[in-house]
Coordinates of C-alpha atoms and ligand atoms in Angstrom, one line a residue:
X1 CA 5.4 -0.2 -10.2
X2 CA 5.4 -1.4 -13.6
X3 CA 3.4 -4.8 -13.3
X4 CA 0.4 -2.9 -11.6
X5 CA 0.8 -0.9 -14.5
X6 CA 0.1 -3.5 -16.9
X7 CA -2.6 -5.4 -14.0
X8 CA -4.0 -1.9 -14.4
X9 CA -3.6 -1.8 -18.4
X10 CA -2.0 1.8 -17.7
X11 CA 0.8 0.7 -20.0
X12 CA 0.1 -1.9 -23.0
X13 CA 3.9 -1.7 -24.7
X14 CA 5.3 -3.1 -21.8
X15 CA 6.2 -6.5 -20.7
X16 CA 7.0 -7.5 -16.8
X17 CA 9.8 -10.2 -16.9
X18 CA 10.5 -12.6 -13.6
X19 CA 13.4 -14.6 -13.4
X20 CA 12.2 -17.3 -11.6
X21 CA 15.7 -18.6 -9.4
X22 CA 13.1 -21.2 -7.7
X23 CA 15.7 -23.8 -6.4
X24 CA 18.3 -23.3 -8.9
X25 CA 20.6 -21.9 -6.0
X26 CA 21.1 -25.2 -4.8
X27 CA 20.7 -24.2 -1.3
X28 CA 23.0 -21.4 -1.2
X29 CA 22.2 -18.1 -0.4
X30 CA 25.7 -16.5 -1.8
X31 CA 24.3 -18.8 -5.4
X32 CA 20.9 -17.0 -4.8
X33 CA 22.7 -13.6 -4.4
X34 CA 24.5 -14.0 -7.3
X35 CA 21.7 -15.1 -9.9
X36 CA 20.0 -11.8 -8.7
X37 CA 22.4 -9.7 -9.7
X38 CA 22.9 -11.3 -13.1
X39 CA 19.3 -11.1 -13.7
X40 CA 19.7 -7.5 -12.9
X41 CA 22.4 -7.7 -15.4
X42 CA 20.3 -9.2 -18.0
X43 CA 17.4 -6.6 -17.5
X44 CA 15.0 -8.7 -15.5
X45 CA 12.5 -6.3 -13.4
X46 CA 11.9 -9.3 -10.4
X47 CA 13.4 -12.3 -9.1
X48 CA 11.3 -14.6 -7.6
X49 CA 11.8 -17.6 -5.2
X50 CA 9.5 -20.5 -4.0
X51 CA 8.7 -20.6 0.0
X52 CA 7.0 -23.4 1.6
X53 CA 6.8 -24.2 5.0
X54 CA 7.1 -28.0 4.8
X55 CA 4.8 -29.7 7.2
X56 CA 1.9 -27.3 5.5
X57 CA 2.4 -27.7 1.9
X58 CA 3.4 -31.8 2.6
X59 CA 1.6 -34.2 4.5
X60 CA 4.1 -36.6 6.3
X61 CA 3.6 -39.4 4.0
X62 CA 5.3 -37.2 1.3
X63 CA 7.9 -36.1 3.5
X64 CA 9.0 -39.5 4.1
X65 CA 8.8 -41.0 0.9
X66 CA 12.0 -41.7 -1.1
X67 CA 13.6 -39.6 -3.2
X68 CA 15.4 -41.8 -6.0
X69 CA 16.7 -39.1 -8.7
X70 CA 19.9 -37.8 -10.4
X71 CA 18.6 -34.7 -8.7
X72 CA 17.8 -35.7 -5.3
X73 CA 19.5 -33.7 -2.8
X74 CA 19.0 -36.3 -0.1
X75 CA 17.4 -39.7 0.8
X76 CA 14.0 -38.3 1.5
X77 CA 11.6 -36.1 -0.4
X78 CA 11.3 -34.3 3.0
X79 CA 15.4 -33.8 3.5
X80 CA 15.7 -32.9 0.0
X81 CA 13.3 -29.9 0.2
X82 CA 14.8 -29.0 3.6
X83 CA 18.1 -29.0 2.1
X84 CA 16.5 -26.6 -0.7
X85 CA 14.5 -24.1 1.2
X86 CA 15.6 -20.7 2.7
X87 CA 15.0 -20.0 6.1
X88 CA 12.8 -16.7 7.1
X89 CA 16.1 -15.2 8.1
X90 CA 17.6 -15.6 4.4
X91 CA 15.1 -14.6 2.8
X92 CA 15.2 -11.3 4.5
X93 CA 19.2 -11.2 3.8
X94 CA 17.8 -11.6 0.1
X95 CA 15.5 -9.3 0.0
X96 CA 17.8 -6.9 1.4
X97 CA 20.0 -7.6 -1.3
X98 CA 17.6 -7.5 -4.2
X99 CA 16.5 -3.7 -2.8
X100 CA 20.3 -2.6 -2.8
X101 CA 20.3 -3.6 -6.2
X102 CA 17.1 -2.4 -7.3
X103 CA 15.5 -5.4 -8.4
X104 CA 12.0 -6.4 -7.4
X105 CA 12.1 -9.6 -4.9
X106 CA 9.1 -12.0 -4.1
X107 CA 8.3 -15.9 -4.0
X108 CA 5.1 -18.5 -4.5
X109 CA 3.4 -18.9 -1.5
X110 CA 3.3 -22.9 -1.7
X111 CA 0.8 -22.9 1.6
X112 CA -1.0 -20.7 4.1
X113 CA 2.1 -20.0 6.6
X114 CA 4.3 -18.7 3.6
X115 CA 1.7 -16.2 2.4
X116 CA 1.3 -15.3 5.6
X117 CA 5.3 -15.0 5.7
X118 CA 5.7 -12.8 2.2
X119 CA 3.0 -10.9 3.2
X120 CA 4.8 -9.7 6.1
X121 CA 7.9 -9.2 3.7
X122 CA 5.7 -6.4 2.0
X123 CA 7.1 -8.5 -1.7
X124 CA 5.4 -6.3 -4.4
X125 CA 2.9 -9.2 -5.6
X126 CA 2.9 -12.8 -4.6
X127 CA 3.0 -15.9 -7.0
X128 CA 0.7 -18.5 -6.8
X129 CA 2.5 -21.8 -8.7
X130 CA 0.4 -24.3 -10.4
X131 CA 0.7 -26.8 -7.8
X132 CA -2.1 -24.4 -6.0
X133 CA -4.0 -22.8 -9.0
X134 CA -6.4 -25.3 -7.5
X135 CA -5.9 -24.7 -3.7
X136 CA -8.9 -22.3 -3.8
X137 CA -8.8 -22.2 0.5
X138 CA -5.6 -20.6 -0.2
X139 CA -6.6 -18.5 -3.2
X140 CA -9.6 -16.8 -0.8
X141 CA -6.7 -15.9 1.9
X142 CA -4.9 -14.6 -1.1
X143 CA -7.2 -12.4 -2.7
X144 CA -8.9 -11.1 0.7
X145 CA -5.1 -9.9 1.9
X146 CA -5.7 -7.5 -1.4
X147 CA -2.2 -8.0 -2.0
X148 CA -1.3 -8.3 -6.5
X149 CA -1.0 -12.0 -7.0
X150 CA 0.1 -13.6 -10.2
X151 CA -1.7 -17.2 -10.5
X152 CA 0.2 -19.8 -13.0
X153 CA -2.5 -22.3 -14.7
X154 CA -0.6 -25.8 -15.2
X155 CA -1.9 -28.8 -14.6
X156 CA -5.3 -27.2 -14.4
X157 CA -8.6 -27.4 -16.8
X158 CA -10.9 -23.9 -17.6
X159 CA -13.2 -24.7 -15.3
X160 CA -10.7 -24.4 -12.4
X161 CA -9.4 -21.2 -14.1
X162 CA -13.1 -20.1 -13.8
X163 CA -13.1 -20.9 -10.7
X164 CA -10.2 -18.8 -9.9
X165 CA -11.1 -15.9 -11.2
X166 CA -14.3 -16.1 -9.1
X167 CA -12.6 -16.1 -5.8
X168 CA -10.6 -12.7 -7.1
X169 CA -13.8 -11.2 -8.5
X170 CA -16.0 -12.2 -5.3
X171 CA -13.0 -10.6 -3.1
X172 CA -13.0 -7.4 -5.4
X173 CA -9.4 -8.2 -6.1
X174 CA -8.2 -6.8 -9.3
X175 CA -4.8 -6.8 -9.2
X176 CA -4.3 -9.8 -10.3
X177 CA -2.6 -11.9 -12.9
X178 CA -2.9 -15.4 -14.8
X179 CA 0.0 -16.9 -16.4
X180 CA -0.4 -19.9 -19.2
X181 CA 1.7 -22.4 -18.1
X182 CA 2.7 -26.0 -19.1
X183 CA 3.8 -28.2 -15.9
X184 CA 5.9 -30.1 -18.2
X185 CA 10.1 -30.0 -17.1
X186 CA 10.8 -29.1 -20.3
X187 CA 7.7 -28.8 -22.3
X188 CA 7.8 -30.1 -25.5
X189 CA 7.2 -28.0 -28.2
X190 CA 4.2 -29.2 -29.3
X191 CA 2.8 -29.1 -26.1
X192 CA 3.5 -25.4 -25.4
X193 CA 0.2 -24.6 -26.5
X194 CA 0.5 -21.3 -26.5
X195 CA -2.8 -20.1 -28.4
X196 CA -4.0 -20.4 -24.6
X197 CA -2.6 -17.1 -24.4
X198 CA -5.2 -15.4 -26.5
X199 CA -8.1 -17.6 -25.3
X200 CA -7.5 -16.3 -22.1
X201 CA -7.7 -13.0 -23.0
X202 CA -10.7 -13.1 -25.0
X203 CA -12.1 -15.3 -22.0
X204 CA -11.1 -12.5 -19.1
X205 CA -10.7 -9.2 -21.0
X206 CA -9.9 -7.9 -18.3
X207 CA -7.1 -9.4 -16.7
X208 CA -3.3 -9.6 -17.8
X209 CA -2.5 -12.9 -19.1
X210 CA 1.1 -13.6 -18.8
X211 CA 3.1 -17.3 -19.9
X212 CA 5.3 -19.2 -17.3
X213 CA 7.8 -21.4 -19.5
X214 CA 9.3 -24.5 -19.2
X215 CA 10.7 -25.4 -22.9
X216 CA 13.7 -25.2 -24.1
X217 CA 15.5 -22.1 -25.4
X218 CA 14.5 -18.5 -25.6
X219 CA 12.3 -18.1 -28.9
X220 CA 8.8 -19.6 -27.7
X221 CA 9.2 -17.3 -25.1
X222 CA 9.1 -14.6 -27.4
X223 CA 6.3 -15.5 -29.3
X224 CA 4.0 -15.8 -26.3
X225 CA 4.7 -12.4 -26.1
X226 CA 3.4 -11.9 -29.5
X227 CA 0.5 -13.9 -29.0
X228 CA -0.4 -11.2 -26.1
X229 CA 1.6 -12.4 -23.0
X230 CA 2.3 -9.0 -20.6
X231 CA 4.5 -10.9 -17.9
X232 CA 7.1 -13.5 -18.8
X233 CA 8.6 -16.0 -16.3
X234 CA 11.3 -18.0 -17.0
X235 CA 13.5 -20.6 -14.8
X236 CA 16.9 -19.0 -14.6
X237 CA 20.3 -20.5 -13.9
X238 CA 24.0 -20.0 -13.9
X239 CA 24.4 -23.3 -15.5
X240 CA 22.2 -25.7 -17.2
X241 CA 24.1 -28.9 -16.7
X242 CA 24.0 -28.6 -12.6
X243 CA 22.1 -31.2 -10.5
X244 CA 18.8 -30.2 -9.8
X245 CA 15.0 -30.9 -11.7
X246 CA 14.7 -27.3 -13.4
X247 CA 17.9 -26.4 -14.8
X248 CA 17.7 -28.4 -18.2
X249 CA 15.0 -25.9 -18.4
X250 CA 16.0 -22.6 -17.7
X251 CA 17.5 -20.1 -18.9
X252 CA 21.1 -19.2 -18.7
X253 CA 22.3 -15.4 -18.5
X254 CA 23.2 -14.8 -21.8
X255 CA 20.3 -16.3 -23.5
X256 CA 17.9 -14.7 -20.5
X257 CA 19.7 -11.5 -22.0
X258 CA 18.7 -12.4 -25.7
X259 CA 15.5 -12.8 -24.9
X260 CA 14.7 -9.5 -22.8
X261 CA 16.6 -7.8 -25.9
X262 CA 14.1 -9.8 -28.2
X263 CA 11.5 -8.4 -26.1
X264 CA 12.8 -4.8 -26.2
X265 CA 13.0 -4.6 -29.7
X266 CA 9.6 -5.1 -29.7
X267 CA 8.9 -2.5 -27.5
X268 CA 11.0 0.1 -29.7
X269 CA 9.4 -0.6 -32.6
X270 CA 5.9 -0.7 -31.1
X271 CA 5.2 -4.3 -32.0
X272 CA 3.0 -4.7 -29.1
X273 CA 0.5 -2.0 -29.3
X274 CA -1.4 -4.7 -31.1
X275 CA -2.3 -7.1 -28.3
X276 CA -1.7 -10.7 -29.8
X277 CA -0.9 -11.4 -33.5
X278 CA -2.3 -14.9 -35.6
X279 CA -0.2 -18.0 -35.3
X280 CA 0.8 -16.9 -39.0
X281 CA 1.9 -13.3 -38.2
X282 CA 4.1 -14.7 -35.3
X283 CA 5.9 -17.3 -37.5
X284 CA 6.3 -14.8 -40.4
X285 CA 8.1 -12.0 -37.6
X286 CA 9.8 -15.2 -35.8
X287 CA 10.9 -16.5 -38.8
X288 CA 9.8 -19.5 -37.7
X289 CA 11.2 -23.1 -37.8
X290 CA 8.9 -26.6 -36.9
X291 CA 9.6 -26.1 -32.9
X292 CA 7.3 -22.6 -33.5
X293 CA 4.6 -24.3 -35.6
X294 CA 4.7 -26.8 -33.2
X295 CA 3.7 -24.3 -29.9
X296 CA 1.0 -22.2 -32.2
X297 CA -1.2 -25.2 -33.0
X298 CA -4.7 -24.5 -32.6
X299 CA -6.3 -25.7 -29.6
X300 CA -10.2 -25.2 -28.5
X301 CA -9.9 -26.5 -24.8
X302 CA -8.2 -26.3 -22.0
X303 CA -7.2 -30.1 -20.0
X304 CA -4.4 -31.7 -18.0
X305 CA -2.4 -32.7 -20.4
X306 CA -0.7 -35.9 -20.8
X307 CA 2.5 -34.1 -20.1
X308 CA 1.6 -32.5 -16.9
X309 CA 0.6 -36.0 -15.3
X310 CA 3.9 -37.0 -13.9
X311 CA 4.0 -33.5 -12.3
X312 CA 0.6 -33.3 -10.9
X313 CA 1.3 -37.2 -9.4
X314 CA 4.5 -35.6 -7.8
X315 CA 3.2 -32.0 -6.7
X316 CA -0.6 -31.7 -7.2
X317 CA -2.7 -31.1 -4.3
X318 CA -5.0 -33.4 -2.4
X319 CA -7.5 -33.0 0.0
X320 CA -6.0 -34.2 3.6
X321 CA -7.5 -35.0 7.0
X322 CA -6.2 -31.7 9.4
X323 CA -6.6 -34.1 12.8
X324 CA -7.7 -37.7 13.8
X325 CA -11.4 -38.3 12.3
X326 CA -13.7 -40.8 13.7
X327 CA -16.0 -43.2 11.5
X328 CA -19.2 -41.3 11.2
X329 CA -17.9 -38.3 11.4
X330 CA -19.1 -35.5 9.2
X331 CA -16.6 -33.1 7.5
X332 CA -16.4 -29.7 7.9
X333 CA -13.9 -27.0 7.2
X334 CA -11.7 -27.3 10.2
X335 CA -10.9 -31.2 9.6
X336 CA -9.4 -30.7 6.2
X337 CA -6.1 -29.1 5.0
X338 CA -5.1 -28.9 1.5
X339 CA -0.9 -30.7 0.8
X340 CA 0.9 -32.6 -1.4
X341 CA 0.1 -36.5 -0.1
X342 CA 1.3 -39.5 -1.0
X343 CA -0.3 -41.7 -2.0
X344 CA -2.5 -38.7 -3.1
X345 CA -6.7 -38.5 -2.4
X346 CA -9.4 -36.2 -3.8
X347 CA -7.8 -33.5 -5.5
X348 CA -7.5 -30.0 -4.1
X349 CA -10.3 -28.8 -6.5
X350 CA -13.1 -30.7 -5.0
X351 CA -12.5 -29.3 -1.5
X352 CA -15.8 -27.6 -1.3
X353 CA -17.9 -31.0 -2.6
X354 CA -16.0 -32.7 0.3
X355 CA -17.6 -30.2 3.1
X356 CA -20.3 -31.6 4.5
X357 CA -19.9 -35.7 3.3
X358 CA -19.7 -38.8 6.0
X359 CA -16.3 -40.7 6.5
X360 CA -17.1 -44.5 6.4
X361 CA -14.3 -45.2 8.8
X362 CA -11.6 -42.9 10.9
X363 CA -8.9 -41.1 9.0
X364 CA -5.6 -40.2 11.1
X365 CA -4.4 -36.5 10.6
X366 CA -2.4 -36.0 7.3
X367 CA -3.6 -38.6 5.7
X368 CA -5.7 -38.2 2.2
X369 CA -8.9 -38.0 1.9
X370 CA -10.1 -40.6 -0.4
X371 CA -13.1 -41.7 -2.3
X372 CA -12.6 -45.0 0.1
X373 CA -13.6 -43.0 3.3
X374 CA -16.5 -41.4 2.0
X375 CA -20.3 -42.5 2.3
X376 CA -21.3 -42.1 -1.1
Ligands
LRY1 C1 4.7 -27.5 -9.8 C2 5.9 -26.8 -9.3 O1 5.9 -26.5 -8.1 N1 6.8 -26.4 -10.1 C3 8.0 -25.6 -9.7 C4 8.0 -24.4 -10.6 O2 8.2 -24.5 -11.8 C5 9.3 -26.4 -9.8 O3 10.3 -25.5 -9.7 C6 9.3 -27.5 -8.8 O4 9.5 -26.9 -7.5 C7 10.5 -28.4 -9.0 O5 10.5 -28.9 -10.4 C8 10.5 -29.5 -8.1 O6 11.7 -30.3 -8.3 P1 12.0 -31.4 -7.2 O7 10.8 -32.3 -7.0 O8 13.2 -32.1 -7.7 O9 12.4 -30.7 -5.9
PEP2 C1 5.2 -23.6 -9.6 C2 5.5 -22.4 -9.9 O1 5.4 -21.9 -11.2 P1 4.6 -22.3 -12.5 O2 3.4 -23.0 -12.0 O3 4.4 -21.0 -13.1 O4 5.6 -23.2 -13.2 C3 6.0 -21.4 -9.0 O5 6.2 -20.3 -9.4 O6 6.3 -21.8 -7.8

């Protein structure tokens, strides 16, 4: 398969695209079946989905919150995700599909019951999004299942990507994958930061760094690519002006075409034997405008940007209580689940500093653990 050729470095000239449908098929599986085929059409090697099983990846508070946007598919957070997500049974009817047409088929696993779930799928690698870069519980399920994984990096700062690659090193997982990513719907330009891409590489030489996208337009895209990106995911959709938060975003299928054709020129001429050109090479070969100065500007560290913070607020992880907790009690790793809360607690990073602390009063199950409740 070609992306454990490139995990493997086997092959360097090549470059593993995903056409990421997400929730751009607004609920409906003949939509869904549809975008895979014109991915197909436009020379994508996967498409890939997002699975959650609800009450795991959101506490209840979340659930029930209020959803007040142009793109809100219902009343409450909780209905609108409902109204987005596939059931087992579909995604087996898309899988299905995907095979016939000879297109690779997988999803994020956006908790512990849908790894389980693509896992018994047999998907050719799984995706872990940036809202769990930082899930680390889920990350050491992941990598012990020995299954490829490709882990996006938004919203995240080095020392979680450290962190990561730790739990895939300690597991002897190799197969594995990290993709720059900016958890900005879109990403500004100058935000893109994609000089991340070669930092990363020169950080873990050995592991394929890849770029998840969320600007506008095709031609950043391409220049990660140049800057040493190996995997390339983009939103795709039928049609950018739909209803729904990722299609401003995405990528349409003639431009998803232009791009994979941008890529494959590459390819034929044997641009990518060298494995990331300077900021000035890629603007020279780009011909670039502003927009690609802007994404190439030298960076020295990697933060939560300003950007991300809206998305983080909306979909980061917390640290959540897994039953009732009495006052006094002390924590251990049974009591505590990782979800999307809201309001939101300790963040999903600091799950291992919260083993082992005192709760200063009772907590009810699904609800955050917070500074607040713990004896300092
Ligand atoms: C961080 C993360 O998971 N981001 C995903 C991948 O990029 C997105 O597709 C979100 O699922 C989407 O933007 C959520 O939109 P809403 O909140 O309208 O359902
Ligand atoms: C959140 C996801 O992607 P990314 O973090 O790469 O945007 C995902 O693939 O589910």
């Amino acid at each position: 398969m070609l992306l454990l050729d490139i995990m493997s470095k086997n092959v360097t000239n090549e470059v593993y695209i995903i056409a990421e449908i997400g929730q751009n098929h607004q609920g409906s599986v003949d939509t869904a079946k549809l975008m895979i085929l014109e991915a197909k059409k436009a020379g994508c090697h996967c498409v890939k989905f997002q699975k959650s099983d609800l009450k795991a990846k959101f506490a209840r508070s979340a659930l029930e919150r209020n959803y007040i946007s142009d793109h809100a598919w219902a009343k409450t957070y909780g209905e609108h995700k409902e109204y987005l997500e596939f059931s087992k049974d579909q995604y087996r009817q898309l899988q299905a599909y995907s095979k016939a047409i000879e297109i690779d088929f997988t999803a994020s696993a956006m908790d512990e019951q849908s790894l389980d779930f693509l896992v018994e799928l047999k998907v050719p690698f799984i995706k872990i999004g940036s809202g769990d870069a930082n899930n680390f519980p889920l990350l050491i399920k992941a990598a012990a299942m020995m299954i490829p994984l490709v882990i996006s990096t938004g919203m995240q700062t080095m020392q979680t990507v450290d962190k990561i690659v730790e739990i895939m090193n300690q597991a002897g997982n190799n197969n594995f994958a990290l993709m720059h990513c900016v958890s900005s719907y879109p990403t500004a330009y100058g935000d893109c930061n994609l000089r991340m891409i070669p930092a990363l590489m020169t950080r873990f030489p050995n592991v394929t760094i890849g770029y998840s996208g969320h600007e506008l337009g095709q031609s950043i895209t391409k220049a990660a690519v140049l800057a040493g990106a190996r995997i390339v995911e983009r939103h795709f959709t039928l049609d950018k002006t739909q209803k729904g938060s990722d299609h401003r975003c995405s990528l349409e299928p003639r431009e998803l075409l232009c791009l994979i054709e941008g890529i494959n020129q590459f390819k034929v001429n044997q641009t990518l034997c060298n494995p990331s050109y300077s900021s000035n090479e890629i603007i020279q070969m780009l011909d670039g405008d502003d927009d690609l100065k802007a994404s190439l500007i030298e960076i020295t560290q990697k933060e939560i940007l300003q950007c991300e913070l809206a998305c983080r607020c909306k979909l980061g992880k917390s640290v959540v209580a897994a039953r009732q907790l009495e006052k006094g009690h002390i924590l251990q790793s049974v009591d505590l689940c990782i979800k999307v809360s809201e309001p939101s607690g300790i963040t999903a990073e600091k799950y291992f500093d919260v083993i082992g602390m005192q709760l200063i009063c009772g907590v009810d199950e699904d609800e955050a653990i917070t500074e607040n409740v713990l004896m300092t």
